[in-house]
mmCIF file of C-alpha atoms in Angstrom:
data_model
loop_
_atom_site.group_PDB
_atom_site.id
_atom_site.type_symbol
_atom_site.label_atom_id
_atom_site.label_comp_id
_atom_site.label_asym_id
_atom_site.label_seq_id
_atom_site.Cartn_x
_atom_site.Cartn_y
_atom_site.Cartn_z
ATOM 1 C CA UNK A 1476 191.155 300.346 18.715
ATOM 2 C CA UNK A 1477 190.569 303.620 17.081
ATOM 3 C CA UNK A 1478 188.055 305.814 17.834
ATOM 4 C CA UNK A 1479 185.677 306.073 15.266
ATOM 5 C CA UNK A 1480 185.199 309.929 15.277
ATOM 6 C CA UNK A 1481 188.927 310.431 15.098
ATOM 7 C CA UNK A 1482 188.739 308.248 11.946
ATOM 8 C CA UNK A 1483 185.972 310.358 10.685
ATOM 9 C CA UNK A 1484 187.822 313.764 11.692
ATOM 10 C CA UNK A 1485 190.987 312.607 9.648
ATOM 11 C CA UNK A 1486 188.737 311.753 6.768
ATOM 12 C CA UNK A 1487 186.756 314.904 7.106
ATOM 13 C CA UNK A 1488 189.906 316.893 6.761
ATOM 14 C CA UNK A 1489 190.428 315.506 3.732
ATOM 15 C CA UNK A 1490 186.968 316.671 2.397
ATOM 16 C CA UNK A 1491 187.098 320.273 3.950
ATOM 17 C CA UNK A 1492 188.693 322.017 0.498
ATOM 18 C CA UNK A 1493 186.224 320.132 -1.594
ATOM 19 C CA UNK A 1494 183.349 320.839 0.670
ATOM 20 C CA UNK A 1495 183.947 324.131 0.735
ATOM 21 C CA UNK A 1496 183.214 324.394 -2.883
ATOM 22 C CA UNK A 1497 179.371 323.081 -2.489
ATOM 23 C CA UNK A 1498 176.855 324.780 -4.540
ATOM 24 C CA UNK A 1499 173.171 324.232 -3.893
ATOM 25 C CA UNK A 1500 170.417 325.502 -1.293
ATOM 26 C CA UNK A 1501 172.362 328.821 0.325
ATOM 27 C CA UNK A 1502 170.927 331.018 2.755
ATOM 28 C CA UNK A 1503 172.578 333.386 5.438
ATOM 29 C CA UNK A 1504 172.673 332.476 9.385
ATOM 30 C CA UNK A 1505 172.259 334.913 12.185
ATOM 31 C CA UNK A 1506 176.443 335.438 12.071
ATOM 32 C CA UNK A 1507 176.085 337.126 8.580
ATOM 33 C CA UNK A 1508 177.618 334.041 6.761
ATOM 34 C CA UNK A 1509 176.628 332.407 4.218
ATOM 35 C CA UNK A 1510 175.992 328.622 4.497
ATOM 36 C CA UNK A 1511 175.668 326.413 0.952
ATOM 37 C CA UNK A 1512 175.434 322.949 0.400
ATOM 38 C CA UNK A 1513 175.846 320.547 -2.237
ATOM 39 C CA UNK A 1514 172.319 319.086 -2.088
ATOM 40 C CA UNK A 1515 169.632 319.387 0.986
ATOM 41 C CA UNK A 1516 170.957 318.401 4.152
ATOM 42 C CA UNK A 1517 169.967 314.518 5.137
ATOM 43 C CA UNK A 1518 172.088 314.339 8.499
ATOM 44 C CA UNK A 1519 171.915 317.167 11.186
ATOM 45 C CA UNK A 1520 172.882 318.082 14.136
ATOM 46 C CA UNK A 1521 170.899 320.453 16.589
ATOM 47 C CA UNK A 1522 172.741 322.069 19.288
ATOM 48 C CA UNK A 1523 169.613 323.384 21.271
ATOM 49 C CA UNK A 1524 166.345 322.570 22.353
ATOM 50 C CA UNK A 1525 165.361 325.796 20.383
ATOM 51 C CA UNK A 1526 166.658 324.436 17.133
ATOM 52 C CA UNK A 1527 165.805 321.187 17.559
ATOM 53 C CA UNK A 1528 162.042 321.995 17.886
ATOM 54 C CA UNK A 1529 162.642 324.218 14.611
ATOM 55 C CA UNK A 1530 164.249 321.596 12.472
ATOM 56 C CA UNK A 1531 161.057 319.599 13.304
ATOM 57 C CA UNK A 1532 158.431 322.920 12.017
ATOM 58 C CA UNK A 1533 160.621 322.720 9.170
ATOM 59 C CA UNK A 1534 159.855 319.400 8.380
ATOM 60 C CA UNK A 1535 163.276 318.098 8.804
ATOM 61 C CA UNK A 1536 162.608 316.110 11.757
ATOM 62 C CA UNK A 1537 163.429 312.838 10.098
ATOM 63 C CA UNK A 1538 167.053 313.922 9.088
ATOM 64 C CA UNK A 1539 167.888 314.961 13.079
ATOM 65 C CA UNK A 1540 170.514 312.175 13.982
ATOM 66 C CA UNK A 1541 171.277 314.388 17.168
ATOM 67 C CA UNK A 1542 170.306 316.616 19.650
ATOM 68 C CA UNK A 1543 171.742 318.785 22.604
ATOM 69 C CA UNK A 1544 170.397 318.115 25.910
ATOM 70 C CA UNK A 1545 166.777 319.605 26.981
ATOM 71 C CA UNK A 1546 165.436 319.067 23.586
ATOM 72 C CA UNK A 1547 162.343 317.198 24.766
ATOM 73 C CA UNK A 1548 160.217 318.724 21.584
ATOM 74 C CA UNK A 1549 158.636 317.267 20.201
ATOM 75 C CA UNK A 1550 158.331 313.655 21.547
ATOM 76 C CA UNK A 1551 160.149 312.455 19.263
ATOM 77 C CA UNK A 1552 163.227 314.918 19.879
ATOM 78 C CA UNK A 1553 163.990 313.166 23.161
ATOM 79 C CA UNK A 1554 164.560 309.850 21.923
ATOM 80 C CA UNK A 1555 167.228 311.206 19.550
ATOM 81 C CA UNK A 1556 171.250 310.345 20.644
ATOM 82 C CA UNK A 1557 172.413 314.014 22.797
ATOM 83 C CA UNK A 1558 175.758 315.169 22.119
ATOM 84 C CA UNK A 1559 176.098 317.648 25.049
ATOM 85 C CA UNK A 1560 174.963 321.009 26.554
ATOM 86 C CA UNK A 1561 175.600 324.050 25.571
ATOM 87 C CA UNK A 1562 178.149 324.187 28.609
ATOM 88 C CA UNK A 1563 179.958 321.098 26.855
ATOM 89 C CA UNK A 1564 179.631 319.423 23.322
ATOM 90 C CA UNK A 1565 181.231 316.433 22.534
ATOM 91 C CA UNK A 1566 182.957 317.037 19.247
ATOM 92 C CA UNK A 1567 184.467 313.819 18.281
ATOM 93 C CA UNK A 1568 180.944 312.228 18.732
ATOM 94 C CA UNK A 1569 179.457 315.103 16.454
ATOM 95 C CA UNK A 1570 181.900 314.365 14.065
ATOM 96 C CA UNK A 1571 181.372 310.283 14.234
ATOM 97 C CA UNK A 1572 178.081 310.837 13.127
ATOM 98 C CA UNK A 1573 179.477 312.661 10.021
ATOM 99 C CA UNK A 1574 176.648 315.210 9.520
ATOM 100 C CA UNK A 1575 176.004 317.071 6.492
ATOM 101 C CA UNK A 1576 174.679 319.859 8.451
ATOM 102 C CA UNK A 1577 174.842 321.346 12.470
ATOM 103 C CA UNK A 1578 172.661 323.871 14.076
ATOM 104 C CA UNK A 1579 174.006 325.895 16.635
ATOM 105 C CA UNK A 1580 172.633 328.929 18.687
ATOM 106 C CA UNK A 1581 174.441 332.184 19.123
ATOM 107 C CA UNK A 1582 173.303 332.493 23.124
ATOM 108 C CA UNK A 1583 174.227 329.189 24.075
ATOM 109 C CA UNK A 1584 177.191 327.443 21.997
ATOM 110 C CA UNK A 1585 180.670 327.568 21.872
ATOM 111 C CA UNK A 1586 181.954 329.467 18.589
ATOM 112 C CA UNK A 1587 185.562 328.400 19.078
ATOM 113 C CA UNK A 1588 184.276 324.674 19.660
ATOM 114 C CA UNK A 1589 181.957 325.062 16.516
ATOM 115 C CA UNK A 1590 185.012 327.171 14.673
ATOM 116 C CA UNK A 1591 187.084 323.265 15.075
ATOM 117 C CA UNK A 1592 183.696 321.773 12.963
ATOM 118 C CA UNK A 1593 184.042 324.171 10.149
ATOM 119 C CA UNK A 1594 187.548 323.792 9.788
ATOM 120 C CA UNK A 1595 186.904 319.973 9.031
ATOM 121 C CA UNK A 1596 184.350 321.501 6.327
ATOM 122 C CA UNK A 1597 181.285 320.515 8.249
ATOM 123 C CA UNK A 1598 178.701 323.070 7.935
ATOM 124 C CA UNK A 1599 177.135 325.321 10.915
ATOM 125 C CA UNK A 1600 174.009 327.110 10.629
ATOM 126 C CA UNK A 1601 173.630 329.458 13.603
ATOM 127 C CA UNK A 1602 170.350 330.556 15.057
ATOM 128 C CA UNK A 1603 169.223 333.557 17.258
ATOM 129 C CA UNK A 1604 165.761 334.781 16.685
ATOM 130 C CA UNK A 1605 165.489 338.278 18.195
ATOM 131 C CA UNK A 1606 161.678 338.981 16.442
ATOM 132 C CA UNK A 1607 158.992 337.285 16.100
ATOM 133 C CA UNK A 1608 159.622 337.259 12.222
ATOM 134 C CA UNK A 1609 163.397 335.898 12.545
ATOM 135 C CA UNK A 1610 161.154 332.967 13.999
ATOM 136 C CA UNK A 1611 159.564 332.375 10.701
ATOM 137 C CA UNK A 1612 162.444 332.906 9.032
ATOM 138 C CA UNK A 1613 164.394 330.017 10.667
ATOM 139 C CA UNK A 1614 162.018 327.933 9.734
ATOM 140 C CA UNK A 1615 162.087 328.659 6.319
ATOM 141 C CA UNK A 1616 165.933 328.862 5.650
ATOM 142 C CA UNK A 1617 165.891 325.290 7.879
ATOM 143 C CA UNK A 1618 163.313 324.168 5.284
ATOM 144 C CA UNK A 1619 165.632 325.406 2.683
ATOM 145 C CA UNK A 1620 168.362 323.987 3.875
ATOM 146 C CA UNK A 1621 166.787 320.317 4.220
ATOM 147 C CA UNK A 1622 165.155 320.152 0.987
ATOM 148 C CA UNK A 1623 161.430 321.382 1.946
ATOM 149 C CA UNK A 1624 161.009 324.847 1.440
ATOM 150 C CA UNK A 1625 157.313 324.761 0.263
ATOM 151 C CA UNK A 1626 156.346 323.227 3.766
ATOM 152 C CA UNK A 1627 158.702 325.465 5.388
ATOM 153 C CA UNK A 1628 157.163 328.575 4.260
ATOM 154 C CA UNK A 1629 153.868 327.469 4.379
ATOM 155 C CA UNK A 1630 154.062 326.662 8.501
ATOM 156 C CA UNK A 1631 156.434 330.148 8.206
ATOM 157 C CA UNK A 1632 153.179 332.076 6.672
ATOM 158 C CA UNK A 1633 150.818 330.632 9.061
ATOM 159 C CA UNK A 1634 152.910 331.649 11.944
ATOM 160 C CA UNK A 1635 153.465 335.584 10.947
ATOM 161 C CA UNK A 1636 149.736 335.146 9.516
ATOM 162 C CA UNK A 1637 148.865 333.931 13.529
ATOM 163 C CA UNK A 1638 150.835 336.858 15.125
ATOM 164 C CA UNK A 1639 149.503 339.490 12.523
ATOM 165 C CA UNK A 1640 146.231 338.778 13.581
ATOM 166 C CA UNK A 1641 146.936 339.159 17.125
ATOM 167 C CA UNK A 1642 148.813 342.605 16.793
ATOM 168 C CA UNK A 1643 145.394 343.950 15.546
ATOM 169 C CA UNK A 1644 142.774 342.471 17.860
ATOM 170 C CA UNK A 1645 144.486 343.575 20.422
ATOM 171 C CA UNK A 1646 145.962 347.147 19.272
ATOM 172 C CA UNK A 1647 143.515 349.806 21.134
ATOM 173 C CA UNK A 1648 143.821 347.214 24.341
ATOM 174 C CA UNK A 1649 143.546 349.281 27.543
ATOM 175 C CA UNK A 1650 147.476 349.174 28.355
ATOM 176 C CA UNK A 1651 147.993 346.334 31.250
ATOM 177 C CA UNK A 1652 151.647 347.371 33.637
ATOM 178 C CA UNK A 1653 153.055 343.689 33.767
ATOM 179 C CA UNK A 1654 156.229 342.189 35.371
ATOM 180 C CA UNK A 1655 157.284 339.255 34.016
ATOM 181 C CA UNK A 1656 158.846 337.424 36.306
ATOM 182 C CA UNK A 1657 161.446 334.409 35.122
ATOM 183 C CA UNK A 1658 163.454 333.436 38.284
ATOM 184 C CA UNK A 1659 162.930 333.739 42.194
ATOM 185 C CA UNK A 1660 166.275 333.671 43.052
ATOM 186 C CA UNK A 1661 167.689 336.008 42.132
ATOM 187 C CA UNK A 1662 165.133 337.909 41.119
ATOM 188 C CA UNK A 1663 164.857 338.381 37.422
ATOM 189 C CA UNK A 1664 163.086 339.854 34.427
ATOM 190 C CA UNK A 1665 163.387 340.234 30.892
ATOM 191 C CA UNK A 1666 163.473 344.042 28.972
ATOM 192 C CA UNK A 1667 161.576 345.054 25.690
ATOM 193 C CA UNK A 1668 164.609 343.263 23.303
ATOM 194 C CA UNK A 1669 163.492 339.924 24.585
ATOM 195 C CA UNK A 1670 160.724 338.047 22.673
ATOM 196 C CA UNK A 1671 158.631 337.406 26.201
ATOM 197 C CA UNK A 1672 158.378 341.188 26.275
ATOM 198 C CA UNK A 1673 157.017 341.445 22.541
ATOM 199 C CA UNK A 1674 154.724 339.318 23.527
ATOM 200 C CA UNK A 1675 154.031 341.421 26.155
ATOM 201 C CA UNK A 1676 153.454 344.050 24.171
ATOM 202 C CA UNK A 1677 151.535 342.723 20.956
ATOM 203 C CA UNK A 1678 148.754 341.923 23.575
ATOM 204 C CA UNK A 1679 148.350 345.653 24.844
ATOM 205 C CA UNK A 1680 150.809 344.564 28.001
ATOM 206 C CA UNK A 1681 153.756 347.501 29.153
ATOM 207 C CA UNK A 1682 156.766 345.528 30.433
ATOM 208 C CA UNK A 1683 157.447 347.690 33.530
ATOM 209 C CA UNK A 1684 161.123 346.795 33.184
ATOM 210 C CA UNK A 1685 161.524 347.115 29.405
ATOM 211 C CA UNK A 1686 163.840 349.675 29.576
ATOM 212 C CA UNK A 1687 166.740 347.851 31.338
ATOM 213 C CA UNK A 1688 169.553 347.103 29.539
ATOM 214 C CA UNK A 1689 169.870 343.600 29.921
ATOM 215 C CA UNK A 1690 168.119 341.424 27.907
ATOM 216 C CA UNK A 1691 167.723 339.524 31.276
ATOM 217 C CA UNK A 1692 168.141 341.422 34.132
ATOM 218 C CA UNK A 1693 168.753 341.216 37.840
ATOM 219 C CA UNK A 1694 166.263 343.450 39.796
ATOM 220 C CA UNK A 1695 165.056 343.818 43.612
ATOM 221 C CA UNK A 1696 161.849 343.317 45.264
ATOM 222 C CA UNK A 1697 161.646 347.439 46.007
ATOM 223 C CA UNK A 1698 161.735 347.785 42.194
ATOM 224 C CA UNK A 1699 159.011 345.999 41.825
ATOM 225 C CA UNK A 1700 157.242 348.133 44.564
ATOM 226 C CA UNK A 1701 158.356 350.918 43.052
ATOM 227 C CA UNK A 1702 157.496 349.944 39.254
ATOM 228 C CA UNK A 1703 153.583 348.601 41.026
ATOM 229 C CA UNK A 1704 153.039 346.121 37.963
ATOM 230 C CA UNK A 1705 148.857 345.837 37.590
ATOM 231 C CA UNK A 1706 149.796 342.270 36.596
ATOM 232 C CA UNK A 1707 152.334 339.918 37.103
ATOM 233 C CA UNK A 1708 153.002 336.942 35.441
ATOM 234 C CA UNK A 1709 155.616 333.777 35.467
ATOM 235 C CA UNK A 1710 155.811 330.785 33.446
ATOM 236 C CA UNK A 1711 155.700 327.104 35.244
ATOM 237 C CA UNK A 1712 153.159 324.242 36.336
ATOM 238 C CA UNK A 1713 151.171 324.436 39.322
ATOM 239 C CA UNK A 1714 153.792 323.611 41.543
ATOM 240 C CA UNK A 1715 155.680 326.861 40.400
ATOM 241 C CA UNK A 1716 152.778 329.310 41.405
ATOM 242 C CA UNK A 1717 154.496 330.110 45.012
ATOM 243 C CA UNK A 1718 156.673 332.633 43.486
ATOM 244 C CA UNK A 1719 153.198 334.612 43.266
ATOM 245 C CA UNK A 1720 151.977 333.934 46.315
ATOM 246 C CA UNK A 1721 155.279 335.244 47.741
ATOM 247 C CA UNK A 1722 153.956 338.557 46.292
ATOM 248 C CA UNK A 1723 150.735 338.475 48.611
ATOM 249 C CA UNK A 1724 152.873 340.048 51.460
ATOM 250 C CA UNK A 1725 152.646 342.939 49.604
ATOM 251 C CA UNK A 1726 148.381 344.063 49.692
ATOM 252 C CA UNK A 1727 149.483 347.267 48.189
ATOM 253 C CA UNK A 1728 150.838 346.303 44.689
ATOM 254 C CA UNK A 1729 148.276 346.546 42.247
ATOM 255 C CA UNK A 1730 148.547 343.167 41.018
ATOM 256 C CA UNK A 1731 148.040 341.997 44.083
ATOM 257 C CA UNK A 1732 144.838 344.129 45.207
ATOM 258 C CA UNK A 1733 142.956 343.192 41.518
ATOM 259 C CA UNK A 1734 144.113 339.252 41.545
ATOM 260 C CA UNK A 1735 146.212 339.424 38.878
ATOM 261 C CA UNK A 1736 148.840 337.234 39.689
ATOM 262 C CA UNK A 1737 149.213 334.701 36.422
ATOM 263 C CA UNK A 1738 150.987 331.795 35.651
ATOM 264 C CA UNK A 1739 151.117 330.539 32.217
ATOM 265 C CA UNK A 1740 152.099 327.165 30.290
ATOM 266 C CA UNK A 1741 156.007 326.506 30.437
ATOM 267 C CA UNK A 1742 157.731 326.244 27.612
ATOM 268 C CA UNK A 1743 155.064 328.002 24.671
ATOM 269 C CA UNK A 1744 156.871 331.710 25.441
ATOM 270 C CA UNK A 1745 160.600 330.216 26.777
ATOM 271 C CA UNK A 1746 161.925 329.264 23.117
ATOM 272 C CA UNK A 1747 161.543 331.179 20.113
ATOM 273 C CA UNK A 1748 159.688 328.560 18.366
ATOM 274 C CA UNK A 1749 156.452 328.948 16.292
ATOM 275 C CA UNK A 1750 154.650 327.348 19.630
ATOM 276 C CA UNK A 1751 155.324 331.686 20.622
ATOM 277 C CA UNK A 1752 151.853 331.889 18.665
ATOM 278 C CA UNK A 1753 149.505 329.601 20.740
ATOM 279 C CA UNK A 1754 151.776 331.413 24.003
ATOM 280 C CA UNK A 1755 151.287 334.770 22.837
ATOM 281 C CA UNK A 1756 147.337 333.850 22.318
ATOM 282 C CA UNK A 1757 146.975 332.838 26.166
ATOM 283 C CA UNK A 1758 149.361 335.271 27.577
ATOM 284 C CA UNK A 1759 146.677 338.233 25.497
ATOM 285 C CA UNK A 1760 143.553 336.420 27.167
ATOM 286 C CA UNK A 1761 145.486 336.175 30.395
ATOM 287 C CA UNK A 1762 145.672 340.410 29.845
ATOM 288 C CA UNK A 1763 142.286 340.581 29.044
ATOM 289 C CA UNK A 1764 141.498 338.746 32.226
ATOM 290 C CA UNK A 1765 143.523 341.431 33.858
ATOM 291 C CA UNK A 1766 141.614 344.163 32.638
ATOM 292 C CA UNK A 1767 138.799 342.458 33.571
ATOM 293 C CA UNK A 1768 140.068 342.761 37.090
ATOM 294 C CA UNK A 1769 141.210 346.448 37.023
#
């Protein structure tokens, strides 16, 4: 028997010149291009746990028909058929579910696997919030894009409203030294072009590492000793908080001497989602308890 998403990709093929002609909502994706369809999306495809949680601020979770793996936001999300990782996708299973739209993410998929999908004429939207405001943007060319824009911008507004709001209570903070610490093994950070460190910084923190040039680097305990962080932070549950105890051995540190080793809630500061604004509130209390402490 023939596969059904060969079927479809033979069919699709077919389609591709006329597709290509759509005219209707058009907006531009993170890869400069310019994605327009006939009418508002109605099947779609996310390709990361970061765009799936999107599509659903946009309102669109109810034309999601797949996800990647990890996309366990919200609830719903993780009941939704997967179609791979962003080490693997499986195409022909993409394709047999003949969406109208797929959402991809510049960090994590494929381009020459998601080149193959837009040769068949099936569109690709790709994501990769750098700012705080490319966050609210994605949700409102997502809105766009699935027929809601009003909702779209309106959740957009109240986000940037949310992180306005937060610049200025917290713009003469006393300046906090953090490290953010976002792996044990090997040790690693994140510099002042990743959105953790914005956060950082909206809430009167100095990422002692935000000069690095990686947007995720690989550092060593001594720079740490060296950098003497008056805070240090990590991201996990309870179970997760040995990483700072490790940094007990060390009475000296700063962080260590005042008690400010933090952990906050997984998840609200990993993905650039519009959940950054309720992560970005605790991580400036957790600062404020920091100061507290100095």
């Amino acid at each position: 028997m023939r596969h059904p998403g060969l079927a479809a990709l033979c069919v699709l093929s077919l389609l591709a010149p006329l597709l290509a002609q759509a005219e209707g909502p058009c907006v531009s994706d993170a890869l400069d291009q310019r994605v327009c369809l006939a009418e508002p999306a109605q099947r779609v495809v996310s390709l990361s746990p970061g765009a799936t949680e999107l599509l659903f601020s946009a309102g669109a979770g109810d034309s999601v028909v797949a996800v990647s793996a990890w996309s366990d936001y919200p609830a719903e999300a993780a009941d939704l058929p997967q179609v791979g990782d962003s080490n693997r996708l499986d195409l022909e299973a993409i394709v047999s579910l003949a969406p109208d739209l797929v959402v991809a993410w510049v960090d994590g998929n494929s381009r020459s696997q998601l080149e193959r999908l837009s040769d068949l004429g099936i569109h690709v939207f790709w994501l990769a919030p750098r700012t705080f405001d490319d966050i609210a943007a994605a949700v409102s060319d997502l809105a766009l894009l699935t027929g809601l824009p009003d909702l779209g911008n309106e959740r957009a507004e109240a986000f940037r409203a949310d992180m306005a709001a937060l610049k200025a209570q917290y713009a003469d903070a006393r300046p906090v030294k953090v490290f953010y610490q976002i792996w044990e093994q090997p040790l690693m950070t994140v510099n002042r072009e990743e959105l953790i460190s914005k956060a950082i910084t909206l809430c009167g923190g100095v990422n002692v590492f935000g000069e690095l040039p990686r947007l995720v680097p690989r550092i060593s305990r001594e720079a740490v000793l060296e950098a003497n962080p008056e805070a240090i932070i990590t991201a996990g549950s309870s179970d997760d908080r040995q990483w700072l105890e490790a940094w007990r051995e060390f009475p000296g540190l700063a962080a260590v001497a005042a008690g400010n080793l933090f952990l906050e809630p997984p998840d609200l500061l990993a993905r650039p989602t519009l959940r950054m604004a309720e992560g970005a509130m605790h991580l400036c209390q957790t600062l404020e308890q920091a100061r507290a402490n100095l």
